[in-house]
CSV table of C-alpha atoms in Angstrom, one decimal:
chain,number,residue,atom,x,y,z
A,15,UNK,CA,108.2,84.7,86.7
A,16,UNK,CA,109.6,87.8,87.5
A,17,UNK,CA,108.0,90.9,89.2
A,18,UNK,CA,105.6,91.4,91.8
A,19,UNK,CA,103.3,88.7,92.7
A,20,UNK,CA,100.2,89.1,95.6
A,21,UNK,CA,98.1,86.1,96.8
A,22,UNK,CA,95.2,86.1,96.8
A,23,UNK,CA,93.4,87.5,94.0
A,24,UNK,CA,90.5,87.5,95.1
A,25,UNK,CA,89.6,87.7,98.7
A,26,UNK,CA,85.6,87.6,100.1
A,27,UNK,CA,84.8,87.7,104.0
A,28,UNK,CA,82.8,88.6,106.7
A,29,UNK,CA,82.3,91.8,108.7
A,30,UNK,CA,84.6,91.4,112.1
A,31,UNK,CA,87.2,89.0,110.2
A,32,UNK,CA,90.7,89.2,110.2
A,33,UNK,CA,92.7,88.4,107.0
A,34,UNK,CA,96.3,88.8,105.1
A,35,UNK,CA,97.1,89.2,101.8
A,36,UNK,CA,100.9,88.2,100.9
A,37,UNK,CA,103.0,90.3,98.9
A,38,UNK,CA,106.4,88.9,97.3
A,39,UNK,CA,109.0,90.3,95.1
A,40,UNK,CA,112.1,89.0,93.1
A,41,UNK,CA,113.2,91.7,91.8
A,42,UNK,CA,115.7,92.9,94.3
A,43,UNK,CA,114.1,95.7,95.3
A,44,UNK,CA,114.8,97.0,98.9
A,45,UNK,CA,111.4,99.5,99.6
A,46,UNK,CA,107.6,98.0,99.3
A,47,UNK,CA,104.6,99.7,99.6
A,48,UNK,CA,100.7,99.1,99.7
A,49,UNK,CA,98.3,101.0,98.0
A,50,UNK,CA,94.3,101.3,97.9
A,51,UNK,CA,92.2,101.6,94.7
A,52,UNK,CA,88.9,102.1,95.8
A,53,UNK,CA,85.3,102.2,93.9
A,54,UNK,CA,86.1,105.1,92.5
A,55,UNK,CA,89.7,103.6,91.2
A,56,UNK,CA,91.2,106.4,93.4
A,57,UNK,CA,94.6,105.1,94.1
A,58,UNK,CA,96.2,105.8,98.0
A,59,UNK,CA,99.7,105.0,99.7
A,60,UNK,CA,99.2,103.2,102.8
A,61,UNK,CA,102.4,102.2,103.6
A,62,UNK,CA,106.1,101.8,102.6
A,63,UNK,CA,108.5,99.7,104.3
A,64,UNK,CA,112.6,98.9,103.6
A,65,UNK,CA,113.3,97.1,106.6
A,66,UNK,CA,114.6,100.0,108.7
A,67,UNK,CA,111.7,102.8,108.4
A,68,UNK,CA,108.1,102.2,108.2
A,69,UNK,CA,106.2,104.8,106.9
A,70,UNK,CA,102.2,105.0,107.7
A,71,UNK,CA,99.9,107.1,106.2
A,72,UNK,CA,98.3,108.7,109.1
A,73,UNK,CA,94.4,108.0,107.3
A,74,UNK,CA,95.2,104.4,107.5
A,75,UNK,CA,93.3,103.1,110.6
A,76,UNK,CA,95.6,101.0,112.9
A,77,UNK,CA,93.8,97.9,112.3
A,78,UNK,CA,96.0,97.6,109.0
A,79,UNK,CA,99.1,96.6,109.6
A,80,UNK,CA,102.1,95.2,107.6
A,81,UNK,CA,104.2,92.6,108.1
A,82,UNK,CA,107.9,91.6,106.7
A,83,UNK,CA,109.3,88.7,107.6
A,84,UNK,CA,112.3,90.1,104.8
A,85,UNK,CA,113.1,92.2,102.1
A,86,UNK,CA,111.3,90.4,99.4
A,87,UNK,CA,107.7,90.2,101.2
A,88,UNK,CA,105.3,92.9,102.5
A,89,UNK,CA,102.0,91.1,103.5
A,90,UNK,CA,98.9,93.4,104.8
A,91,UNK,CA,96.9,92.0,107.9
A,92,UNK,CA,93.7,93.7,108.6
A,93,UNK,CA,91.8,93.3,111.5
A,94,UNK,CA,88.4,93.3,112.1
A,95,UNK,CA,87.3,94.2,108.9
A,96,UNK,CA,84.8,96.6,107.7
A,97,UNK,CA,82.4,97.2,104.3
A,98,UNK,CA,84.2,100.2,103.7
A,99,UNK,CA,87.7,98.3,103.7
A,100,UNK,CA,86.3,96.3,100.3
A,101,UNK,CA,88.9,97.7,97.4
A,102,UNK,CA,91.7,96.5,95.1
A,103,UNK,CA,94.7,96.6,97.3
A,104,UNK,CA,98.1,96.8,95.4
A,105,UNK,CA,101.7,95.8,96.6
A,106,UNK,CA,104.2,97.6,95.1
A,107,UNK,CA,108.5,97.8,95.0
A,108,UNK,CA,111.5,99.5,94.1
A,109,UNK,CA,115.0,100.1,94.4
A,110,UNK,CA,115.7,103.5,96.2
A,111,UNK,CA,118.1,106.1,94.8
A,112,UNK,CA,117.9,104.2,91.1
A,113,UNK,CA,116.6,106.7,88.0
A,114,UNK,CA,113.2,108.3,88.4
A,115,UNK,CA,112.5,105.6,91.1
A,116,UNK,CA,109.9,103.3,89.1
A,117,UNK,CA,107.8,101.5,91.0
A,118,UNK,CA,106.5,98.1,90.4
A,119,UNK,CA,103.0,96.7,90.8
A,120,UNK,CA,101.5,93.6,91.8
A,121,UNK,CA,98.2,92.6,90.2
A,122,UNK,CA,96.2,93.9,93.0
A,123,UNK,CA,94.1,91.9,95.6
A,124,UNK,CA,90.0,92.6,95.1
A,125,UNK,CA,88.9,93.0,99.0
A,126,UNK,CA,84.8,92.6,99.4
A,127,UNK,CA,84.0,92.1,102.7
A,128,UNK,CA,80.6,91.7,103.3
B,23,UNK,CA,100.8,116.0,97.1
B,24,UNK,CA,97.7,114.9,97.6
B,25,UNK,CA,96.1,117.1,95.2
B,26,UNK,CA,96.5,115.8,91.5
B,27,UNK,CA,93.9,115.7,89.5
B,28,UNK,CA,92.4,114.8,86.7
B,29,UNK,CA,89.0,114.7,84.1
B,30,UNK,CA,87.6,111.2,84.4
B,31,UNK,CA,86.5,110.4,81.4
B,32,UNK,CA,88.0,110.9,77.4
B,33,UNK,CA,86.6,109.2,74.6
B,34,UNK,CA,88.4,109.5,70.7
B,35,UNK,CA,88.1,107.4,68.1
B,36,UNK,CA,90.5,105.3,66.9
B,37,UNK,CA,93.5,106.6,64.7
B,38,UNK,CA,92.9,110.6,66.1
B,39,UNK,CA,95.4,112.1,68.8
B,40,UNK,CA,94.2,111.4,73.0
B,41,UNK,CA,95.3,114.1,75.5
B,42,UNK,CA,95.2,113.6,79.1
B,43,UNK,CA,95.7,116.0,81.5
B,44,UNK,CA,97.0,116.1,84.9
B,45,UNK,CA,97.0,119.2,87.4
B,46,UNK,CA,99.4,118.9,90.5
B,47,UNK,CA,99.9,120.7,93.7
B,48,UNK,CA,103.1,120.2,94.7
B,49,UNK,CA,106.3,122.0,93.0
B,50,UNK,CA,108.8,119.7,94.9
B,51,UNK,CA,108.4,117.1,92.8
B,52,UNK,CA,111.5,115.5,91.2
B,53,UNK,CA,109.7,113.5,88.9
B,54,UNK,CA,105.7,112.7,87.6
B,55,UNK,CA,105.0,109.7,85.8
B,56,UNK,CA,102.1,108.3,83.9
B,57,UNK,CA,101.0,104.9,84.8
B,58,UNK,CA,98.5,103.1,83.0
B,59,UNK,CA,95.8,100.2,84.5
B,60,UNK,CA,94.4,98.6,82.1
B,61,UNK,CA,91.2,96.5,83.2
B,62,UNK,CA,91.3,94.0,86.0
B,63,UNK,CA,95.5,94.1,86.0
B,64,UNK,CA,97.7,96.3,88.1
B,65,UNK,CA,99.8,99.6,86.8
B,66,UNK,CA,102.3,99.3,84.6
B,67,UNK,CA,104.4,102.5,84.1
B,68,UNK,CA,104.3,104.2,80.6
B,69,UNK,CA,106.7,107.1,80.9
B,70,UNK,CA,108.0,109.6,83.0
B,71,UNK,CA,109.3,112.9,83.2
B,72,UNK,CA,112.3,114.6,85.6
B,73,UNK,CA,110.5,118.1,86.6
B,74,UNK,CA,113.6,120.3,85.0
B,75,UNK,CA,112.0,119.0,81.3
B,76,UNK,CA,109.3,120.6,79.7
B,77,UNK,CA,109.2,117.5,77.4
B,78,UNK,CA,109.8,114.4,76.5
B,79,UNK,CA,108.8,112.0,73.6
B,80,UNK,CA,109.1,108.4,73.3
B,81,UNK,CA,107.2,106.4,70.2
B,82,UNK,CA,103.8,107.3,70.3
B,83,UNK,CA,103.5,109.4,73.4
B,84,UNK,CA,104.4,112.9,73.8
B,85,UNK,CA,104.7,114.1,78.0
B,86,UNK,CA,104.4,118.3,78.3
B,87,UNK,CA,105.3,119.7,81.5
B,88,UNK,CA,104.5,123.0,83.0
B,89,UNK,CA,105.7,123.8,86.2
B,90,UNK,CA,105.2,127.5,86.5
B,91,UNK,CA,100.9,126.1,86.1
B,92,UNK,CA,101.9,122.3,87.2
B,93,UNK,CA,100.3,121.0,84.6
B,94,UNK,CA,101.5,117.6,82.9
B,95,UNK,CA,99.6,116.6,79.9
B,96,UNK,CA,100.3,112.8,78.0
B,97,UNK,CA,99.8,113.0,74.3
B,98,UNK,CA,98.7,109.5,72.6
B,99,UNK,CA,99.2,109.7,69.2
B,100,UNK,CA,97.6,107.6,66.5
B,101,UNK,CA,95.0,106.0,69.5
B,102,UNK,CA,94.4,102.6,68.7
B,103,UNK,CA,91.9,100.4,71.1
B,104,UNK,CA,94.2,98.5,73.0
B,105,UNK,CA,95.3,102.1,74.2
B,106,UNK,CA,91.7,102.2,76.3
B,107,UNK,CA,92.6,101.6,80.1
B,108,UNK,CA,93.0,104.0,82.6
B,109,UNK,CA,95.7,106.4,83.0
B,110,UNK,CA,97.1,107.8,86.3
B,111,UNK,CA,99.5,110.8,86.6
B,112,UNK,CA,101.5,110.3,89.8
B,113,UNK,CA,104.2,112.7,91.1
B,114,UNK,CA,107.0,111.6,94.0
B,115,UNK,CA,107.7,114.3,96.2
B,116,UNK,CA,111.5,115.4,96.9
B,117,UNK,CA,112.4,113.6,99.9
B,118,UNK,CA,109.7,110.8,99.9
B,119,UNK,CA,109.1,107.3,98.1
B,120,UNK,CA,106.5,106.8,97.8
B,121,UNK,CA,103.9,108.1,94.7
B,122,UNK,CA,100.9,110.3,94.7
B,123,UNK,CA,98.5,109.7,91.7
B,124,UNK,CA,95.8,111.7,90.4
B,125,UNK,CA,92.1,110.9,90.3
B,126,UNK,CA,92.6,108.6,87.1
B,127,UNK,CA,91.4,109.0,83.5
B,128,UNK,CA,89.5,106.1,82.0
B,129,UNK,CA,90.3,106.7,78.1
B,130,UNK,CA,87.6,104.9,75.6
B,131,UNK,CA,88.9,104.4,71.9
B,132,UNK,CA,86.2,104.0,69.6
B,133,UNK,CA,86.9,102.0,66.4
């Protein structure tokens, strides 16, 4: 299949764990990003990344942090994890400079940490 | 950017004419899109609009742009069921990548 794909769906923990969530594209794209839904379905940038230039949102505690090993995957580690980090989290990726930029979503990652 | 927002809630019933509406903040925007979420999936891109338009229609779905008020309103017409999802006005910001989207509206079709 084709698109952007995230592992795994679903993802329950502990208080004080640390977990990833893989993000993986095929579409060629060269920027990803990582947005958060929260409760309230109130949907925030976290991060873009295109191999050269990381960009952070400066809201986004430093115990998030992404990780590319290439082009085609983001994934999110988070550290220490707190209740208030439970949300969907969505992967996301383009092509910069292509027509009005559209960005592709994965199918989001439900976060409960309990 | 940060600013977009939006009402939260719309009901219509099916076969009448849904219109969302979107306030933004920012006036360097080079284009604002409308994404919709339908439940438990991700965002899938509707349509789209570059900010020297004042409109643009495609099928069903009417976009109406108003930068001297940034206001973006997206017109569904004919509303059917499957139409009931969330919908997110998003704006990308000359210069940057990434997108800022407004508070969502969660759009109920009654049959």
């Amino acid at each position: 299949d084709t698109a952007v794909s995230q592992t795994p769906k679903y993802l329950v923990t502990q208080m004080g764990n640390d977990k990833s969530i893989k993000c993986e594209q095929n579409l060629g794209h060269d920027t990803m990003y990582w947005y958060k839904q929260d409760s309230k379905k109130f949907l925030k940038i976290m991060f873009s990344y295109n191999n050269k230039e990381l960009i952070i949102n400066e809201t986004v505690p430093n115990r998030f942090s992404p990780k590319s090993p290439d082009k085609a995957h983001l994934n999110l580690h988070i550290n220490s994890l707190e209740l208030g980090d439970s949300a969907v989290y969505f992967c996301a990726s383009n092509l910069r400079g292509t027509d009005y930029n559209e960005q592709f979503f994965g199918p989001g990652t439900r976060l409960t940490v309990l | 950017g940060e600013d977009v927002e939006q009402s939260l809630f719309l009901s219509v019933r099916e076969g009448d004419s849904s219109v969302i509406n979107c306030t933004y903040t920012d006036s360097s925007s080079t284009y604002l899109y409308w994404y919709k979420q339908e439940p438990g999936a991700g965002l899938q891109l509707l349509t789209y609009i570059f900010s020297n338009m004042d409109m643009k229609q495609d099928q069903r779905l009417t976009v109406l742009l108003n930068k001297k008020d940034k206001h973006l309103s997206l017109r569904i017409a004919d509303t059917q069921t499957g139409d009931s999802a969330i919908y997110f006005c998003a704006e990308n910001l000359a210069g940057a990548n990434n997108l800022f989207f407004g508070t969502g509206t969660r759009l109920t079709v009654i049959p």
